[in-house]
Coordinates of C-alpha atoms in Angstrom, one line a residue:
X106 CA 4.1 34.0 -54.6
X107 CA 7.2 36.0 -54.2
X108 CA 9.7 35.8 -57.0
X109 CA 13.3 37.0 -57.5
X110 CA 15.6 37.5 -60.4
X111 CA 19.1 36.1 -60.5
X112 CA 21.6 37.6 -63.0
X113 CA 24.8 35.9 -64.0
X114 CA 27.3 37.8 -66.1
X115 CA 29.8 35.4 -67.6
X116 CA 32.7 35.7 -70.0
X117 CA 30.7 35.6 -73.3
X118 CA 27.1 36.2 -72.2
X119 CA 24.7 37.2 -69.5
X120 CA 21.7 35.2 -68.3
X121 CA 18.7 35.9 -66.2
X122 CA 16.5 33.5 -64.2
X123 CA 13.2 34.3 -62.7
X124 CA 12.8 32.1 -59.7
X125 CA 10.0 31.2 -57.2
X126 CA 11.6 32.4 -54.0
X127 CA 9.6 29.9 -52.0
X128 CA 10.8 26.7 -53.6
X129 CA 13.6 27.6 -56.1
X130 CA 11.6 26.7 -59.1
X131 CA 12.9 28.4 -62.2
X132 CA 9.9 30.0 -64.0
X133 CA 11.9 31.3 -67.0
X134 CA 15.4 32.2 -68.2
X135 CA 17.1 34.1 -70.9
X136 CA 20.6 34.3 -72.2
X137 CA 22.2 36.9 -74.5
X138 CA 25.7 37.2 -75.9
X139 CA 27.5 40.5 -75.5
X140 CA 27.3 42.0 -79.0
X141 CA 30.7 43.8 -79.1
X142 CA 32.5 41.0 -77.4
X143 CA 31.1 38.5 -79.9
X144 CA 32.7 40.6 -82.7
X145 CA 36.1 40.4 -80.9
X146 CA 36.2 44.2 -80.3
X147 CA 38.7 45.7 -77.9
X148 CA 40.6 42.4 -77.5
X149 CA 44.0 41.3 -78.6
X150 CA 44.5 37.6 -77.8
X151 CA 48.1 37.7 -79.0
X152 CA 48.8 40.2 -76.2
X153 CA 46.5 38.5 -73.7
X154 CA 44.3 41.6 -73.7
X155 CA 40.6 41.1 -73.0
X156 CA 38.4 44.1 -72.5
X157 CA 34.6 44.4 -72.4
X158 CA 32.5 47.5 -73.1
X159 CA 30.1 48.6 -70.3
X160 CA 27.4 49.0 -72.9
X161 CA 27.5 45.3 -73.5
X162 CA 26.5 44.8 -69.9
X163 CA 23.7 47.4 -69.9
X164 CA 22.2 46.3 -73.2
X165 CA 22.1 42.7 -72.3
X166 CA 20.6 43.4 -68.9
X167 CA 17.5 45.0 -70.3
X168 CA 17.1 42.4 -73.0
X169 CA 17.4 39.3 -70.8
X170 CA 15.2 40.6 -67.9
X171 CA 12.4 41.6 -70.2
X172 CA 12.8 38.4 -72.3
X173 CA 12.7 36.1 -69.2
X174 CA 9.7 37.9 -67.7
X175 CA 7.8 37.6 -71.1
X176 CA 8.0 33.8 -70.7
X177 CA 6.5 33.9 -67.2
X178 CA 2.8 33.8 -66.3
X179 CA 1.0 37.1 -66.5
X180 CA 1.6 39.2 -63.4
X181 CA 4.9 37.6 -62.5
X182 CA 6.7 41.0 -62.8
X183 CA 4.5 42.4 -60.0
X184 CA 5.6 39.6 -57.7
X185 CA 9.4 40.2 -58.1
X186 CA 10.8 41.4 -54.7
X187 CA 14.5 41.2 -55.3
X188 CA 17.3 41.1 -57.9
X189 CA 21.0 40.2 -57.6
X190 CA 24.1 40.1 -59.8
X191 CA 27.1 38.0 -60.1
X192 CA 30.0 38.7 -62.5
X193 CA 33.4 37.5 -63.5
X194 CA 36.3 38.8 -61.6
X195 CA 38.5 40.5 -61.1
X196 CA 36.9 42.7 -63.7
X197 CA 37.7 46.3 -62.8
X198 CA 37.3 49.6 -64.7
X199 CA 38.5 53.1 -64.1
X200 CA 35.7 55.6 -63.4
X201 CA 35.2 59.4 -63.0
X202 CA 34.0 61.0 -59.8
X203 CA 30.4 59.9 -60.4
X204 CA 31.4 56.3 -60.5
X205 CA 30.8 56.1 -64.3
X206 CA 33.2 53.9 -66.2
X207 CA 35.4 56.1 -68.5
X208 CA 34.2 54.2 -71.6
X209 CA 30.8 55.8 -71.1
X210 CA 32.3 59.3 -71.1
X211 CA 33.1 61.5 -74.1
X212 CA 36.4 60.8 -75.8
X213 CA 36.8 57.3 -74.3
X214 CA 34.1 55.4 -76.0
X215 CA 36.5 53.1 -78.0
X216 CA 39.5 53.1 -75.7
X217 CA 40.0 49.6 -74.3
X218 CA 41.9 50.9 -71.3
X219 CA 38.7 52.8 -70.3
X220 CA 36.6 49.6 -70.3
X221 CA 36.2 46.7 -67.9
X222 CA 39.4 44.5 -67.8
X223 CA 38.2 40.9 -68.0
X224 CA 39.4 38.3 -65.6
X225 CA 41.4 36.5 -68.3
X226 CA 43.4 39.6 -69.3
X227 CA 47.0 38.9 -68.5
X228 CA 48.6 42.2 -69.7
X229 CA 49.7 43.0 -66.1
X230 CA 52.1 40.1 -65.5
X231 CA 55.0 42.6 -64.9
X232 CA 53.0 44.6 -62.4
X233 CA 51.9 41.4 -60.5
X234 CA 55.5 40.5 -60.1
X235 CA 56.3 43.9 -58.7
X236 CA 53.5 43.6 -56.2
X237 CA 54.7 40.2 -55.1
X238 CA 58.2 41.5 -54.5
X239 CA 57.1 44.5 -52.5
X240 CA 54.7 42.4 -50.4
X241 CA 57.6 40.1 -49.4
X242 CA 59.8 43.0 -48.4
X243 CA 57.1 45.2 -46.7
X244 CA 56.4 45.1 -42.9
X245 CA 52.9 43.7 -43.8
X246 CA 52.5 41.1 -46.4
X247 CA 49.3 42.3 -48.0
X248 CA 49.1 39.1 -50.1
X249 CA 48.9 36.9 -47.0
X250 CA 45.2 36.3 -47.3
X251 CA 45.3 35.8 -51.0
X252 CA 47.5 32.7 -51.0
X253 CA 50.7 34.7 -50.7
X254 CA 51.1 35.2 -54.4
X255 CA 49.4 38.1 -56.3
X256 CA 48.1 37.5 -59.8
X257 CA 48.0 39.5 -63.0
X258 CA 44.3 38.6 -63.1
X259 CA 43.6 40.8 -60.1
X260 CA 42.6 44.4 -59.2
X261 CA 45.8 46.3 -58.4
X262 CA 48.0 44.7 -61.1
X263 CA 45.5 45.6 -63.8
X264 CA 44.9 49.1 -62.5
X265 CA 48.6 49.9 -62.3
X266 CA 49.2 48.5 -65.8
X267 CA 46.6 50.7 -67.4
X268 CA 47.8 53.8 -65.5
X269 CA 51.3 53.2 -66.8
X270 CA 50.1 52.5 -70.3
X271 CA 47.5 55.2 -71.0
X272 CA 48.1 58.9 -70.3
X273 CA 44.5 59.9 -71.2
X274 CA 43.0 57.4 -68.7
X275 CA 45.6 58.5 -66.1
X276 CA 44.5 62.1 -66.4
X277 CA 40.8 61.5 -66.4
X278 CA 40.4 58.6 -63.9
X279 CA 39.2 59.3 -60.4
X280 CA 38.5 55.9 -59.0
X281 CA 38.0 52.2 -59.9
X282 CA 35.0 49.9 -59.7
X283 CA 34.5 46.1 -60.0
X284 CA 31.9 45.0 -62.5
X285 CA 29.9 43.2 -59.7
X286 CA 29.8 46.5 -57.7
X287 CA 28.8 48.7 -60.7
X288 CA 25.7 46.8 -61.7
X289 CA 23.9 47.2 -58.4
X290 CA 25.1 50.9 -58.3
X291 CA 23.6 51.5 -61.7
X292 CA 20.2 50.0 -60.8
X293 CA 20.0 51.9 -57.5
X294 CA 20.9 55.3 -58.9
X295 CA 24.3 55.9 -57.3
X296 CA 25.7 59.2 -58.6
X297 CA 29.0 59.3 -56.7
X298 CA 32.0 56.9 -56.6
X299 CA 32.1 57.2 -52.8
X300 CA 28.5 55.9 -52.5
X301 CA 29.1 52.6 -54.4
X302 CA 28.7 49.6 -52.0
X303 CA 31.9 47.6 -52.2
X304 CA 31.9 43.9 -52.5
X305 CA 33.6 41.8 -49.7
X306 CA 34.0 39.0 -52.2
X307 CA 35.7 41.0 -54.9
X308 CA 38.0 43.1 -52.7
X309 CA 38.9 40.4 -50.2
X310 CA 40.0 38.0 -52.9
X311 CA 41.4 40.3 -55.5
X312 CA 42.3 43.8 -54.0
X313 CA 44.1 42.7 -50.8
X314 CA 41.4 44.1 -48.6
X315 CA 41.4 42.8 -45.0
X316 CA 40.1 44.2 -41.7
X317 CA 43.3 43.4 -39.8
X318 CA 45.2 46.2 -41.6
X319 CA 42.3 48.6 -42.0
X320 CA 41.0 47.6 -45.4
X321 CA 43.1 48.1 -48.5
X322 CA 46.9 48.2 -48.5
X323 CA 48.3 51.4 -47.1
X324 CA 48.9 54.6 -49.1
X325 CA 52.6 54.2 -48.3
X326 CA 52.7 50.7 -49.8
X327 CA 50.8 51.7 -52.9
X328 CA 52.9 54.8 -53.7
X329 CA 56.0 52.8 -53.0
X330 CA 54.8 50.4 -55.7
X331 CA 54.3 53.3 -58.0
X332 CA 53.6 57.0 -57.4
X333 CA 50.9 56.8 -60.1
X334 CA 48.7 55.1 -57.4
X335 CA 48.8 58.1 -55.2
X336 CA 45.4 59.1 -53.8
X337 CA 43.5 56.1 -55.0
X338 CA 43.2 54.5 -51.6
X339 CA 41.5 57.6 -50.2
X340 CA 39.2 57.8 -53.2
X341 CA 38.2 54.1 -53.0
X342 CA 36.8 52.7 -49.7
X343 CA 37.6 51.3 -46.3
X344 CA 34.4 49.2 -45.8
X345 CA 33.1 46.2 -47.7
X346 CA 29.8 44.4 -47.5
X347 CA 28.7 40.8 -47.9
X348 CA 26.3 40.2 -50.8
X349 CA 23.3 39.2 -48.7
X350 CA 22.7 42.8 -47.7
X351 CA 20.5 45.1 -49.8
X352 CA 22.2 48.1 -51.4
X353 CA 19.0 49.9 -52.4
X354 CA 15.9 49.6 -54.6
X355 CA 15.4 50.1 -58.3
X356 CA 15.3 53.6 -59.6
X357 CA 12.2 54.7 -61.5
X358 CA 14.2 54.7 -64.7
X359 CA 15.5 51.1 -64.3
X360 CA 12.1 49.9 -63.0
X361 CA 10.6 51.1 -66.2
X362 CA 13.4 49.7 -68.4
X363 CA 13.1 46.3 -66.8
X364 CA 9.3 46.2 -66.5
X365 CA 9.5 46.0 -62.7
X366 CA 8.5 48.0 -59.6
X367 CA 10.5 50.5 -57.6
X368 CA 9.9 48.3 -54.6
X369 CA 12.4 45.7 -55.9
X370 CA 15.4 45.3 -53.6
X371 CA 18.8 45.1 -55.2
X372 CA 21.3 42.9 -53.4
X373 CA 25.1 43.3 -53.2
X374 CA 27.2 41.9 -55.9
X375 CA 29.9 39.1 -55.9
X376 CA 31.8 36.9 -58.2
X377 CA 30.1 34.2 -60.3
X378 CA 31.9 31.2 -58.8
X379 CA 31.0 32.2 -55.2
X380 CA 27.3 32.6 -56.1
X381 CA 27.5 29.3 -58.1
X382 CA 28.8 27.5 -55.0
X383 CA 25.9 28.8 -53.0
X384 CA 23.5 27.8 -55.8
X385 CA 24.9 24.3 -55.8
X386 CA 24.3 23.9 -52.1
X387 CA 27.8 24.3 -50.7
X388 CA 28.4 23.4 -47.0
X389 CA 31.5 23.0 -44.9
X390 CA 34.1 20.5 -46.2
X391 CA 32.5 20.5 -49.7
X392 CA 34.6 21.4 -52.7
X393 CA 32.5 23.0 -55.4
X394 CA 34.0 23.1 -58.9
X395 CA 32.6 25.6 -61.3
X396 CA 33.7 24.1 -64.6
X397 CA 33.7 26.2 -67.7
X398 CA 36.2 28.0 -69.9
X399 CA 38.3 28.0 -66.7
X400 CA 37.5 26.7 -63.3
X401 CA 36.9 28.2 -59.9
X402 CA 37.1 25.9 -56.9
X403 CA 35.3 27.1 -53.8
X404 CA 35.0 26.0 -50.2
X405 CA 33.7 27.4 -46.9
X406 CA 35.3 26.7 -43.5
X407 CA 34.1 27.5 -40.0
X408 CA 36.1 30.1 -38.1
X409 CA 37.2 27.6 -35.5
X410 CA 38.5 25.1 -38.1
X411 CA 40.8 27.5 -39.8
X412 CA 41.7 29.9 -37.0
X413 CA 44.7 32.0 -38.0
X414 CA 46.0 29.6 -40.6
X415 CA 46.9 31.0 -44.0
X416 CA 46.4 28.7 -47.0
X417 CA 49.3 28.9 -49.4
X418 CA 49.0 29.4 -53.1
X419 CA 45.2 29.8 -53.5
X420 CA 43.1 32.8 -54.6
X421 CA 42.3 34.0 -51.1
X422 CA 40.5 33.3 -47.9
X423 CA 37.9 35.9 -47.1
X424 CA 35.4 36.2 -44.2
X425 CA 31.9 36.1 -45.7
X426 CA 32.9 36.0 -49.4
X427 CA 30.7 32.9 -50.0
X428 CA 28.4 32.4 -47.0
X429 CA 28.4 35.2 -44.4
X430 CA 29.6 33.9 -41.1
X431 CA 32.1 31.5 -42.7
X432 CA 35.5 31.8 -44.4
X433 CA 35.4 31.5 -48.1
X434 CA 38.3 29.8 -49.9
X435 CA 38.8 30.2 -53.7
X436 CA 41.2 28.4 -56.0
X437 CA 40.9 27.5 -59.7
X438 CA 42.5 26.8 -63.1
X439 CA 43.1 29.5 -65.7
X440 CA 42.0 27.2 -68.4
X441 CA 39.8 24.1 -68.5
X442 CA 37.3 24.1 -71.3
X443 CA 39.5 26.6 -73.0
X444 CA 42.1 23.9 -73.3
X445 CA 39.7 21.8 -75.3
X446 CA 38.6 24.8 -77.3
X447 CA 42.2 25.5 -78.2
X448 CA 42.8 22.0 -79.6
X449 CA 39.5 22.3 -81.5
X450 CA 40.6 25.5 -83.1
X451 CA 43.9 23.8 -84.2
X452 CA 41.9 21.1 -85.9
X453 CA 39.6 23.6 -87.6
X454 CA 42.5 25.1 -89.6
X455 CA 41.9 23.1 -92.8
X456 CA 38.2 23.7 -92.6
X457 CA 38.4 27.5 -92.2
X458 CA 41.4 28.1 -94.3
X459 CA 41.2 25.5 -97.1
X460 CA 37.6 24.1 -97.4
X461 CA 36.3 27.7 -97.0
X462 CA 38.0 28.5 -100.3
X463 CA 36.9 25.4 -102.3
X464 CA 34.9 25.8 -105.5
X465 CA 33.7 22.2 -105.6
X466 CA 30.4 23.1 -103.8
X467 CA 28.3 26.2 -103.6
X468 CA 28.8 28.8 -100.8
X469 CA 25.7 27.7 -98.7
X470 CA 26.7 24.0 -98.8
X471 CA 30.3 24.9 -97.9
X472 CA 29.2 27.0 -94.9
X473 CA 27.0 24.2 -93.7
X474 CA 29.7 21.6 -94.0
X475 CA 32.2 23.8 -92.1
X476 CA 29.7 24.6 -89.3
X477 CA 28.5 20.9 -89.0
X478 CA 32.1 19.6 -88.9
X479 CA 33.3 22.1 -86.4
X480 CA 30.4 21.3 -84.1
X481 CA 31.2 17.6 -84.2
X482 CA 34.9 17.8 -83.5
X483 CA 34.8 17.6 -79.7
X484 CA 32.0 14.9 -79.6
X485 CA 33.9 12.8 -82.2
X486 CA 37.2 13.2 -80.3
X487 CA 35.4 12.2 -77.1
X488 CA 34.0 9.0 -78.6
X489 CA 37.4 7.9 -79.8
X490 CA 39.3 9.0 -76.7
X491 CA 37.1 7.0 -74.5
X492 CA 38.1 3.8 -76.4
X493 CA 41.8 4.3 -75.5
X494 CA 42.8 2.2 -72.5
X495 CA 44.4 4.2 -69.6
X496 CA 47.5 2.0 -70.0
X497 CA 48.0 3.7 -73.4
X498 CA 47.9 7.2 -71.8
X499 CA 51.6 7.8 -72.7
X500 CA 51.1 11.4 -73.8
X501 CA 51.4 13.7 -70.8
X502 CA 50.3 17.4 -71.0
X503 CA 50.1 20.3 -68.6
X504 CA 47.0 22.5 -68.4
X505 CA 48.8 25.8 -68.3
X506 CA 47.7 27.1 -71.8
X507 CA 46.5 30.3 -70.1
X508 CA 49.1 30.3 -67.2
X509 CA 48.4 28.8 -63.8
X510 CA 46.0 30.3 -61.3
X511 CA 46.5 27.8 -58.5
X512 CA 48.2 26.3 -56.7
X513 CA 50.8 29.1 -56.7
X514 CA 49.8 31.6 -59.4
X515 CA 52.1 32.1 -62.3
X516 CA 50.5 33.5 -65.4
X517 CA 53.8 33.4 -67.3
X518 CA 53.7 29.6 -67.6
X519 CA 52.9 28.0 -70.9
X520 CA 51.3 24.6 -71.6
X521 CA 53.4 21.6 -72.7
X522 CA 52.8 18.2 -74.3
X523 CA 55.3 15.4 -73.9
X524 CA 55.5 11.8 -75.2
X525 CA 54.4 12.4 -78.8
X526 CA 55.2 9.8 -81.4
X527 CA 54.3 9.3 -85.1
X528 CA 51.4 7.3 -83.8
X529 CA 50.0 10.1 -81.7
X530 CA 46.7 10.9 -83.3
X531 CA 44.1 13.5 -82.4
X532 CA 42.0 11.4 -80.0
X533 CA 45.2 10.5 -78.0
X534 CA 46.2 14.1 -77.8
X535 CA 42.7 15.0 -76.8
X536 CA 42.7 12.4 -74.1
X537 CA 46.0 13.7 -72.7
X538 CA 44.5 17.2 -72.6
X539 CA 41.4 16.0 -70.7
X540 CA 43.7 14.1 -68.2
X541 CA 45.8 17.3 -67.9
X542 CA 42.8 19.4 -66.8
X543 CA 42.0 16.6 -64.3
X544 CA 45.5 16.5 -63.0
X545 CA 45.4 20.3 -62.5
X546 CA 42.3 19.8 -60.5
X547 CA 44.0 17.2 -58.4
X548 CA 46.9 19.6 -57.7
X549 CA 44.4 22.0 -56.2
X550 CA 42.7 19.4 -54.1
X551 CA 46.1 18.2 -52.9
X552 CA 47.1 21.7 -51.8
X553 CA 43.9 22.1 -49.8
X554 CA 44.6 18.8 -48.1
X555 CA 48.2 19.6 -47.4
X556 CA 47.1 22.8 -45.7
X557 CA 44.7 20.9 -43.5
X558 CA 41.4 21.7 -45.3
X559 CA 39.2 18.6 -45.2
X560 CA 37.3 17.7 -48.4
X561 CA 34.5 15.2 -47.9
X562 CA 32.4 15.9 -51.0
X563 CA 32.9 17.3 -54.5
X564 CA 30.1 19.0 -56.5
X565 CA 30.5 20.0 -60.1
X566 CA 28.5 22.7 -61.8
X567 CA 28.5 24.3 -65.3
X568 CA 28.1 23.1 -68.9
X569 CA 31.0 20.6 -68.9
X570 CA 29.8 19.0 -65.7
X571 CA 26.3 18.4 -67.2
X572 CA 27.3 17.6 -70.7
X573 CA 30.6 15.6 -70.7
X574 CA 30.5 12.3 -68.9
X575 CA 33.9 11.5 -70.2
X576 CA 35.5 14.5 -68.7
X577 CA 33.6 14.1 -65.4
X578 CA 34.4 10.4 -65.1
X579 CA 38.1 11.1 -65.8
X580 CA 38.0 13.8 -63.1
X581 CA 36.4 11.5 -60.6
X582 CA 39.0 8.8 -61.3
X583 CA 41.9 11.2 -61.0
X584 CA 40.6 12.8 -57.8
X585 CA 39.6 9.4 -56.6
X586 CA 36.5 10.9 -55.1
X587 CA 32.8 10.8 -56.0
X588 CA 31.4 13.9 -57.8
X589 CA 27.8 15.0 -57.7
X590 CA 26.6 17.2 -60.5
X591 CA 24.2 20.1 -59.8
X592 CA 20.9 19.6 -61.5
X593 CA 20.5 23.3 -62.5
X594 CA 22.3 24.4 -65.6
X595 CA 22.2 27.9 -64.2
X596 CA 23.7 27.3 -60.7
X597 CA 25.4 30.7 -60.6
X598 CA 22.2 32.5 -61.5
X599 CA 20.3 30.4 -59.0
X600 CA 22.8 31.3 -56.3
X601 CA 22.3 35.0 -57.3
X602 CA 18.5 34.5 -56.9
X603 CA 19.2 33.1 -53.4
X604 CA 21.0 36.3 -52.5
X605 CA 18.2 38.3 -54.0
X606 CA 15.7 36.5 -51.8
X607 CA 17.8 37.0 -48.7
X608 CA 18.4 40.7 -49.3
X609 CA 14.7 41.2 -49.9
X610 CA 13.9 39.6 -46.5
X611 CA 12.3 36.4 -47.8
X612 CA 14.9 34.5 -45.7
X613 CA 16.9 35.7 -42.7
X614 CA 20.1 34.1 -44.0
X615 CA 21.6 32.5 -47.0
X616 CA 21.6 29.0 -45.5
X617 CA 17.8 29.2 -45.2
X618 CA 17.5 30.3 -48.9
X619 CA 19.8 27.4 -49.9
X620 CA 17.6 24.8 -48.1
X621 CA 14.4 26.1 -49.7
X622 CA 15.7 26.9 -53.2
X623 CA 18.4 24.3 -54.1
X624 CA 17.9 22.3 -57.3
X625 CA 19.4 19.1 -56.1
X626 CA 21.6 16.9 -58.2
X627 CA 21.3 15.5 -61.8
X628 CA 23.7 12.6 -61.5
X629 CA 27.0 11.6 -60.1
X630 CA 30.2 9.9 -60.8
X631 CA 32.0 7.3 -58.7
X632 CA 35.7 6.6 -59.2
X633 CA 36.9 3.4 -60.7
X634 CA 39.5 2.3 -58.1
X635 CA 41.6 0.5 -60.7
X636 CA 41.8 3.6 -62.9
X637 CA 42.4 5.8 -59.9
X638 CA 45.5 3.7 -58.9
X639 CA 46.9 4.0 -62.5
X640 CA 46.2 7.7 -62.6
X641 CA 48.0 8.3 -59.3
X642 CA 51.2 7.0 -61.1
X643 CA 50.5 9.1 -64.2
X644 CA 50.0 12.1 -62.0
X645 CA 53.6 11.8 -60.9
X646 CA 54.6 12.2 -64.5
X647 CA 52.4 15.3 -64.8
X648 CA 54.2 16.8 -61.8
X649 CA 57.6 16.0 -63.3
X650 CA 56.6 17.5 -66.6
X651 CA 55.3 20.6 -64.8
X652 CA 58.5 21.0 -62.8
X653 CA 60.6 20.6 -66.0
X654 CA 58.5 23.1 -67.9
X655 CA 58.5 25.6 -65.0
X656 CA 62.2 25.3 -64.3
X657 CA 63.1 25.5 -67.9
X658 CA 60.9 28.6 -68.4

């Protein structure tokens, strides 16, 4: 039996799955939170700054791989033929000439600007605006294949912001690497920045890379944006690779650290949502929604169906970013589960600030009360919100608590809630927030359709898709489309395993790995046509509120 390891690096934690490459059976899995991130280090939510230390990634890698293998039958490690990574993105870091992130070099260990800049970091809003203005005045619009609007969540905006902000990084930095490129480079022993295999997925969607203009934006464009970018294009790359190709094999050091053989093939890296779509069984005309703290919406289109058409306001259309040989399309919401988490945190105030100081009960009982109550807030809200008739959905909210990713990126936008009365209790507000996230999803689907992209099927993956029937039924009603839910609770890691199997030569192409290794579907949701009709009218109110909020802002 040949086995592979799929690694999925999320926002809060990393997970590993050991998978039978012949049938997709998950033999074991392991998840570990990033220790420094869990302590809130290097982040400043008030300034929208979210940074992650590279040591978090390396320490969790060793822990989860060894833990997952320890749960497998004896001898499984000797059967592993391939390993692959997916990560969040755009998550870049400045490096020295060896390709080492600066946070791993002397003097930069605790400098947030020397670390990986997480996808949700919005400190570069100003720089994104400058990029957009220059793109529209330049001979070549380098944002054309990225929806026509560049985001503060992406590569060049983040890089420029850090260069402007930090003199020490500016003087030390040689190049830049995406998290999904760095992990394979580490495991294969890359010692020079120029030898890092660059991700088609990451750079096509987030760094304005496209073959038609020779790769990255021109040196003239970048230096016109800011002279601080001088020389970076030459020190970066011209060529990118799809993730189904091997980048090398495990070094003796990493083989020993992971308990594997040096024969193990390491595949190219890509973003989690793209691997998740593959793991869920994406095919043409299927919209895969990766639903978590935020969402990513992924589709693949045949070359002859899209031709030269540019899709407005999405996160890019890239040849081979999802399935090699097809155009990958990405959209998404900057907040989905995070919207519910925000409301939960608001309701936790009296627990954490008042009950935590009570002297009525002992400290242990107090802690248990707070923990139990916090855990039950969302389930209790869900039970009560489900009882509210749609006809009473008179509170309207937008889902822009973390800005808007698509359609038409604008990270400056703020969330809004309208229609509050003295009778607006917590379940009613929660229901409005759930409907808002569904309406944001509909706006994305509508944009695809407006641009001529056909959606025949919807697949949901992620924790919310598996665990919240209320959210998923609301989403189905609002979209007025059936939704199938991927059976695997680790679809991204499973997709990563499929790329590992393909890179290792178990399958000649990704589609073959999909057919053999897919997990199938756990359940599905069918829209209530009466509810769908009502929601279509409420959606108009959502659009009006959004326009009012955006125009006023």
